[in-house]
Short mmCIF file of C-alpha atoms and ligand atoms in Angstrom, two decimals:
data_model
loop_
_atom_site.label_atom_id
_atom_site.label_comp_id
_atom_site.label_asym_id
_atom_site.label_seq_id
_atom_site.Cartn_x
_atom_site.Cartn_y
_atom_site.Cartn_z
CA UNK A 1 -5.87 20.60 -56.05
CA UNK A 2 -8.54 18.91 -54.11
CA UNK A 3 -7.30 18.06 -50.62
CA UNK A 4 -9.40 15.87 -48.41
CA UNK A 5 -8.55 15.55 -44.76
CA UNK A 6 -9.04 12.04 -43.53
CA UNK A 7 -9.27 11.57 -39.77
CA UNK A 8 -6.79 8.89 -38.80
CA UNK A 9 -5.01 7.40 -35.87
CA UNK A 10 -1.24 7.62 -35.63
CA UNK A 11 0.15 4.29 -36.90
CA UNK A 12 3.84 4.49 -36.26
CA UNK A 13 7.01 2.78 -35.09
CA UNK A 14 7.63 1.81 -31.47
CA UNK A 15 9.90 4.83 -30.72
CA UNK A 16 7.26 7.25 -31.95
CA UNK A 17 4.53 5.39 -30.07
CA UNK A 18 6.61 5.87 -26.93
CA UNK A 19 7.14 9.54 -27.81
CA UNK A 20 3.42 10.21 -27.80
CA UNK A 21 2.46 8.07 -24.81
CA UNK A 22 -0.03 9.75 -22.50
CA UNK A 23 0.89 7.82 -19.39
CA UNK A 24 4.46 7.62 -18.11
CA UNK A 25 5.47 5.03 -15.58
CA UNK A 26 8.73 5.11 -13.67
CA UNK A 27 10.18 2.78 -11.08
CA UNK A 28 10.60 5.86 -8.86
CA UNK A 29 6.85 5.82 -8.26
CA UNK A 30 6.63 2.16 -7.21
CA UNK A 31 6.40 0.92 -3.61
CA UNK A 32 6.88 -2.75 -2.72
CA UNK A 33 5.12 -4.23 0.36
CA UNK A 34 7.06 -6.71 2.51
CA UNK A 35 6.08 -8.80 5.54
CA UNK A 36 8.52 -9.10 8.42
CA UNK A 37 8.17 -11.70 11.13
CA UNK A 38 10.09 -12.72 14.24
CA UNK A 39 12.89 -15.28 14.25
CA UNK A 40 15.92 -15.64 12.01
CA UNK A 41 16.60 -17.21 8.64
CA UNK A 42 12.90 -17.04 7.77
CA UNK A 43 12.03 -17.12 4.07
CA UNK A 44 8.60 -18.75 3.92
CA UNK A 45 6.40 -18.44 0.90
CA UNK A 46 2.93 -17.10 1.68
CA UNK A 47 0.56 -19.77 0.40
CA UNK A 48 -2.16 -17.29 -0.57
CA UNK A 49 0.35 -15.06 -2.41
CA UNK A 50 2.73 -17.14 -4.57
CA UNK A 51 6.09 -15.44 -4.99
CA UNK A 52 5.68 -13.36 -1.79
CA UNK A 53 7.39 -14.35 1.45
CA UNK A 54 7.56 -13.83 5.18
CA UNK A 55 11.02 -12.54 6.07
CA UNK A 56 12.82 -12.17 9.36
CA UNK A 57 14.95 -9.12 10.19
CA UNK A 58 18.05 -10.81 8.68
CA UNK A 59 16.62 -12.26 5.46
CA UNK A 60 14.75 -9.03 4.70
CA UNK A 61 18.17 -7.39 4.19
CA UNK A 62 18.91 -9.76 1.29
CA UNK A 63 15.50 -9.04 -0.17
CA UNK A 64 16.08 -5.30 0.11
CA UNK A 65 19.41 -5.67 -1.75
CA UNK A 66 17.59 -7.59 -4.48
CA UNK A 67 14.92 -4.86 -4.71
CA UNK A 68 17.54 -2.13 -5.00
CA UNK A 69 19.21 -4.09 -7.83
CA UNK A 70 15.86 -4.28 -9.61
CA UNK A 71 15.40 -0.51 -9.24
CA UNK A 72 12.97 -0.52 -6.31
CA UNK A 73 14.08 1.72 -3.45
CA UNK A 74 10.80 2.13 -1.57
CA UNK A 75 9.37 -0.54 0.71
CA UNK A 76 6.11 -0.69 2.65
CA UNK A 77 6.60 -2.72 5.80
CA UNK A 78 4.07 -4.88 7.62
CA UNK A 79 5.16 -6.38 10.94
CA UNK A 80 3.82 -9.70 12.16
CA UNK A 81 4.43 -9.95 15.92
CA UNK A 82 4.41 -13.29 17.73
CA UNK A 83 2.61 -11.69 20.69
CA UNK A 84 -0.86 -10.25 20.14
CA UNK A 85 -3.17 -8.78 22.76
CA UNK A 86 -6.47 -6.90 23.15
CA UNK A 87 -5.01 -3.47 22.41
CA UNK A 88 -2.11 -4.40 20.11
CA UNK A 89 0.63 -3.20 22.48
CA UNK A 90 3.53 -4.59 20.39
CA UNK A 91 2.68 -2.02 17.72
CA UNK A 92 4.24 0.86 19.71
CA UNK A 93 6.97 -1.14 21.44
CA UNK A 94 10.33 0.37 20.42
CA UNK A 95 11.73 -3.17 20.17
CA UNK A 96 8.76 -4.43 18.18
CA UNK A 97 9.29 -6.42 15.02
CA UNK A 98 8.68 -3.54 12.60
CA UNK A 99 10.89 -1.16 14.57
CA UNK A 100 13.73 -3.71 14.56
CA UNK A 101 13.35 -4.33 10.84
CA UNK A 102 13.38 -0.60 10.05
CA UNK A 103 16.52 0.01 12.11
CA UNK A 104 18.31 -2.91 10.39
CA UNK A 105 17.27 -1.86 6.90
CA UNK A 106 18.16 1.80 7.36
CA UNK A 107 21.56 0.95 8.90
CA UNK A 108 22.52 -1.21 5.91
CA UNK A 109 20.74 0.74 3.13
CA UNK A 110 20.46 4.43 4.09
CA UNK A 111 19.07 5.23 0.63
CA UNK A 112 16.07 2.98 1.08
CA UNK A 113 12.77 4.77 1.70
CA UNK A 114 10.72 2.94 4.28
CA UNK A 115 6.99 3.42 4.48
CA UNK A 116 5.58 2.06 7.74
CA UNK A 117 2.00 0.81 7.70
CA UNK A 118 0.28 1.94 10.88
CA UNK A 119 -2.62 -0.22 12.01
CA UNK A 120 -3.42 -2.41 14.97
CA UNK A 121 -5.03 -5.38 13.19
CA UNK A 122 -1.77 -7.34 12.87
CA UNK A 123 -1.14 -6.74 16.59
CA UNK A 124 -4.54 -7.32 18.19
CA UNK A 125 -5.77 -10.75 19.28
CA UNK A 126 -9.23 -9.98 17.86
CA UNK A 127 -7.83 -8.78 14.50
CA UNK A 128 -9.66 -5.45 14.46
CA UNK A 129 -7.88 -2.23 13.49
CA UNK A 130 -8.57 -0.54 16.83
CA UNK A 131 -8.98 -1.09 20.55
CA UNK A 132 -12.20 -2.93 21.34
CA UNK A 133 -14.37 -1.99 24.35
CA UNK A 134 -17.53 -4.01 25.03
CA UNK A 135 -17.46 -5.41 21.52
CA UNK A 136 -17.22 -1.97 19.89
CA UNK A 137 -14.15 -0.26 18.40
CA UNK A 138 -13.26 2.74 20.50
CA UNK A 139 -12.29 5.34 17.91
CA UNK A 140 -10.75 7.93 20.22
CA UNK A 141 -8.78 5.52 22.38
CA UNK A 142 -7.42 4.04 19.16
CA UNK A 143 -6.18 7.47 18.02
CA UNK A 144 -3.81 7.60 20.98
CA UNK A 145 -2.47 4.13 20.26
CA UNK A 146 -1.96 4.92 16.56
CA UNK A 147 -0.17 8.14 17.47
CA UNK A 148 2.21 6.33 19.84
CA UNK A 149 2.84 3.70 17.16
CA UNK A 150 3.59 6.33 14.52
CA UNK A 151 6.08 8.14 16.75
CA UNK A 152 7.84 4.87 17.62
CA UNK A 153 8.09 3.84 13.94
CA UNK A 154 9.32 7.26 12.80
CA UNK A 155 11.92 7.34 15.59
CA UNK A 156 13.11 3.91 14.41
CA UNK A 157 13.78 5.45 10.99
CA UNK A 158 10.54 5.14 9.00
CA UNK A 159 10.54 7.81 6.30
CA UNK A 160 6.78 7.87 5.71
CA UNK A 161 3.96 7.00 8.11
CA UNK A 162 0.99 5.28 6.46
CA UNK A 163 -2.10 4.87 8.66
CA UNK A 164 -4.39 2.16 7.24
CA UNK A 165 -6.88 1.80 10.09
CA UNK A 166 -9.68 4.16 8.89
CA UNK A 167 -10.39 5.63 12.34
CA UNK A 168 -11.87 9.14 12.22
CA UNK A 169 -9.44 11.92 12.97
CA UNK A 170 -6.30 9.82 12.87
CA UNK A 171 -4.35 11.95 10.43
CA UNK A 172 -4.68 15.04 12.64
CA UNK A 173 -3.86 13.02 15.77
CA UNK A 174 -0.79 11.41 14.20
CA UNK A 175 0.39 14.71 12.68
CA UNK A 176 0.32 16.50 16.02
CA UNK A 177 2.02 13.58 17.82
CA UNK A 178 4.81 13.52 15.21
CA UNK A 179 5.22 17.31 15.43
CA UNK A 180 5.34 17.27 19.23
CA UNK A 181 8.17 14.77 18.99
CA UNK A 182 10.17 16.88 16.56
CA UNK A 183 9.27 14.66 13.60
CA UNK A 184 7.90 17.58 11.60
CA UNK A 185 9.45 16.37 8.34
CA UNK A 186 8.00 12.87 8.44
CA UNK A 187 5.21 12.81 5.85
CA UNK A 188 1.90 11.00 6.27
CA UNK A 189 0.59 8.85 3.45
CA UNK A 190 -2.98 8.27 4.45
CA UNK A 191 -5.04 5.30 3.37
CA UNK A 192 -7.79 7.87 2.89
CA UNK A 193 -10.14 5.91 0.71
CA UNK A 194 -10.12 2.33 1.88
CA UNK A 195 -13.02 0.14 0.92
CA UNK A 196 -14.22 -2.92 2.82
CA UNK A 197 -12.99 -5.38 0.21
CA UNK A 198 -12.83 -9.11 -0.35
CA UNK A 199 -9.58 -8.42 -2.22
CA UNK A 200 -7.74 -8.21 1.14
CA UNK A 201 -8.35 -11.94 1.69
CA UNK A 202 -4.85 -13.22 0.81
CA UNK A 203 -3.25 -10.46 2.94
CA UNK A 204 -5.29 -11.40 5.99
CA UNK A 205 -4.18 -15.01 5.58
CA UNK A 206 -0.58 -13.74 5.29
CA UNK A 207 -0.83 -11.36 8.25
CA UNK A 208 -3.08 -13.56 10.36
CA UNK A 209 -5.23 -10.47 10.83
CA UNK A 210 -8.74 -11.58 9.88
CA UNK A 211 -11.24 -10.17 12.41
CA UNK A 212 -12.23 -12.80 14.96
CA UNK A 213 -15.75 -11.38 15.18
CA UNK A 214 -17.81 -9.09 12.96
CA UNK A 215 -16.19 -7.40 9.98
CA UNK A 216 -14.53 -4.11 9.08
CA UNK A 217 -17.59 -2.61 7.44
CA UNK A 218 -18.18 -0.16 10.30
CA UNK A 219 -14.91 1.62 9.54
CA UNK A 220 -14.02 0.69 5.97
CA UNK A 221 -16.02 2.09 3.07
CA UNK A 222 -18.95 0.71 1.09
CA UNK A 223 -17.95 -0.06 -2.50
CA UNK A 224 -21.18 1.40 -3.83
CA UNK A 225 -19.96 4.90 -2.95
CA UNK A 226 -17.73 7.40 -4.68
CA UNK A 227 -18.83 10.78 -3.27
CA UNK A 228 -17.91 9.43 0.16
CA UNK A 229 -14.39 8.91 -1.21
CA UNK A 230 -14.14 12.61 -2.02
CA UNK A 231 -15.31 13.46 1.48
CA UNK A 232 -12.70 11.18 3.07
CA UNK A 233 -9.96 12.56 0.82
CA UNK A 234 -10.89 16.16 1.65
CA UNK A 235 -10.97 15.42 5.39
CA UNK A 236 -7.52 13.82 5.30
CA UNK A 237 -6.13 16.70 3.26
CA UNK A 238 -7.54 19.17 5.80
CA UNK A 239 -6.10 17.13 8.67
CA UNK A 240 -2.61 17.40 7.18
CA UNK A 241 -2.04 14.32 5.02
CA UNK A 242 0.82 14.67 2.53
CA UNK A 243 -0.12 11.82 0.21
CA UNK A 244 -3.58 10.30 -0.26
CA UNK A 245 -4.34 6.71 -1.19
CA UNK A 246 -7.13 4.75 -2.81
CA UNK A 247 -7.31 1.04 -2.01
CA UNK A 248 -7.94 -1.45 -3.66
CA UNK A 249 -7.10 -0.27 -7.18
CA UNK A 250 -8.61 -2.38 -9.94
CA UNK A 251 -12.27 -2.23 -8.93
CA UNK A 252 -11.89 1.46 -8.05
CA UNK A 253 -10.31 3.10 -11.09
CA UNK A 254 -13.20 5.59 -11.26
CA UNK A 255 -12.54 6.47 -7.62
CA UNK A 256 -8.86 7.09 -8.39
CA UNK A 257 -9.91 9.43 -11.21
CA UNK A 258 -12.47 11.21 -9.03
CA UNK A 259 -10.08 11.77 -6.11
CA UNK A 260 -7.35 12.90 -8.51
CA UNK A 261 -9.67 15.54 -9.94
CA UNK A 262 -10.46 16.82 -6.45
CA UNK A 263 -7.12 16.95 -4.68
CA UNK A 264 -3.85 18.72 -5.28
CA UNK A 265 -1.96 16.14 -3.20
CA UNK A 266 0.00 13.25 -4.71
CA UNK A 267 -2.23 10.20 -5.04
CA UNK A 268 -1.22 6.59 -4.39
CA UNK A 269 -3.15 3.50 -5.42
CA UNK A 270 -2.70 0.19 -3.65
CA UNK A 271 -3.11 -2.82 -5.90
CA UNK A 272 -3.86 -5.23 -3.08
CA UNK A 273 -3.16 -8.88 -2.35
CA UNK A 274 -6.28 -10.26 -4.06
CA UNK A 275 -5.47 -8.41 -7.26
CA UNK A 276 -1.97 -9.88 -7.22
CA UNK A 277 -3.06 -13.43 -6.35
CA UNK A 278 -5.82 -13.40 -8.96
CA UNK A 279 -3.34 -12.58 -11.73
CA UNK A 280 -0.80 -15.11 -10.39
CA UNK A 281 -3.41 -17.89 -10.22
CA UNK A 282 -4.88 -17.24 -13.66
CA UNK A 283 -1.35 -16.97 -15.06
CA UNK A 284 -0.28 -20.25 -13.45
CA UNK A 285 -3.39 -21.97 -14.85
CA UNK A 286 -2.49 -20.75 -18.33
CA UNK A 287 -5.70 -18.72 -18.68
CA UNK A 288 -3.92 -15.40 -19.12
CA UNK A 289 -0.42 -14.14 -19.87
CA UNK A 290 0.66 -13.08 -16.38
CA UNK A 291 3.38 -10.69 -17.53
CA UNK A 292 1.19 -8.91 -20.07
CA UNK A 293 -1.73 -8.59 -17.65
CA UNK A 294 0.62 -7.28 -14.96
CA UNK A 295 1.89 -4.45 -17.20
CA UNK A 296 -1.56 -3.66 -18.62
CA UNK A 297 -3.22 -3.39 -15.20
CA UNK A 298 -0.37 -1.27 -13.81
CA UNK A 299 -0.63 1.14 -16.76
CA UNK A 300 -4.39 1.29 -16.24
CA UNK A 301 -3.99 2.32 -12.61
CA UNK A 302 -1.60 5.12 -13.57
CA UNK A 303 -3.86 6.15 -16.48
CA UNK A 304 -6.76 6.47 -14.02
CA UNK A 305 -4.71 9.09 -12.19
CA UNK A 306 -2.41 7.38 -9.68
CA UNK A 307 0.95 9.09 -9.18
CA UNK A 308 2.26 6.26 -7.02
CA UNK A 309 1.59 2.51 -7.25
CA UNK A 310 1.91 0.12 -4.33
CA UNK A 311 2.14 -3.37 -5.81
CA UNK A 312 3.36 -6.87 -4.97
CA UNK A 313 4.58 -6.91 -8.58
CA UNK A 314 6.81 -3.85 -7.99
CA UNK A 315 10.19 -5.55 -8.69
CA UNK A 316 8.72 -7.28 -11.77
CA UNK A 317 7.22 -3.99 -12.94
CA UNK A 318 10.59 -2.27 -12.52
CA UNK A 319 12.15 -4.95 -14.72
CA UNK A 320 9.38 -4.49 -17.30
CA UNK A 321 10.09 -0.74 -17.31
CA UNK A 322 13.81 -1.42 -17.87
CA UNK A 323 12.96 -3.73 -20.74
CA UNK A 324 10.76 -1.04 -22.28
CA UNK A 325 7.53 -3.04 -21.99
CA UNK A 326 6.03 -0.45 -19.66
CA UNK A 327 6.61 3.24 -19.20
C1 PBG B 1 -4.20 -3.21 7.63
C2 PBG B 1 -4.05 -3.43 6.18
C3 PBG B 1 -4.69 -4.36 5.34
C4 PBG B 1 -4.11 -4.22 4.10
C5 PBG B 1 -3.17 -3.21 4.18
N1 PBG B 1 -3.15 -2.73 5.47
C6 PBG B 1 -5.71 -5.37 5.66
C7 PBG B 1 -7.09 -5.01 5.96
O1 PBG B 1 -7.49 -3.84 6.03
O2 PBG B 1 -7.81 -5.97 6.19
C8 PBG B 1 -4.45 -5.04 2.90
C9 PBG B 1 -3.40 -5.11 1.87
C10 PBG B 1 -3.59 -6.15 0.84
O3 PBG B 1 -4.63 -6.83 0.75
O4 PBG B 1 -2.65 -6.32 0.06
N2 PBG B 1 -5.38 -2.66 8.04
#
């Protein structure tokens, strides 16, 4: 008998295709960002991010219940204070907007995991991520403010502290402040690799946090670089980060893969506001199939090496996973 072996690709039924999938996606690894603002009864759509809203501390409870029903039990909170000043003092106020929201959410839904974004740009009048002295960001003064903010948020019930400011040395500073306050089991998810990106545009409109002068290029990374990403990731790991993050996601899939190859820590990818709004806008215009592009891009981010995905589509992705269209 003359047997010839023909190379071929597996062409099989849907169950077998799922059996041999290389990338697994679960709703357990999704985090959903939410914006909380002062007042009550607030449920205002963010014009730059259709389908995303500003919530107050009461309406955010309804949203959290909806998320839990959809299978999302991890939220990333951004607070939008009504009072902003030069140093962002509402960020570490124990009665600040984020602190209040965390206390309310944890009281009603103890099983919710709350990730608190730590940065000053939503709290400063100039919109920069740190304290400004003579027109320059003072890195070391900012470390103290970020540490105070982290302790206040963790004491309010935040389960994970996520510094997004890109100041040098902040992971070590925050870790030691948390430890000194007995918060030794509060993990740090560091925005380790954060590029200066035009994809944050819709978020800055939503958070009213666009810098009033200059830009963030002195502290956020240059998108031409990938070795610098490895350096940042290694520094954060050495400083005591528990989870690393690459942000944005879609233009940085190679960076996700490179950091994944380097680190033994869990790796998160943040698919940011501009990525979301771009898909929503093209979907609304009928240029693309929004649902199909949403699942394809999410799978791509996981395939690149992300263990965790932060996405404004999180509840929709969880539904897609339930339906079997993803995962
Ligand atoms: C705060 C912060 C930003 C984002 C997350 N945390 C804005 C920025 O750095 O300008 C952006 C998130 C998004 O675009 O979805 N520093």
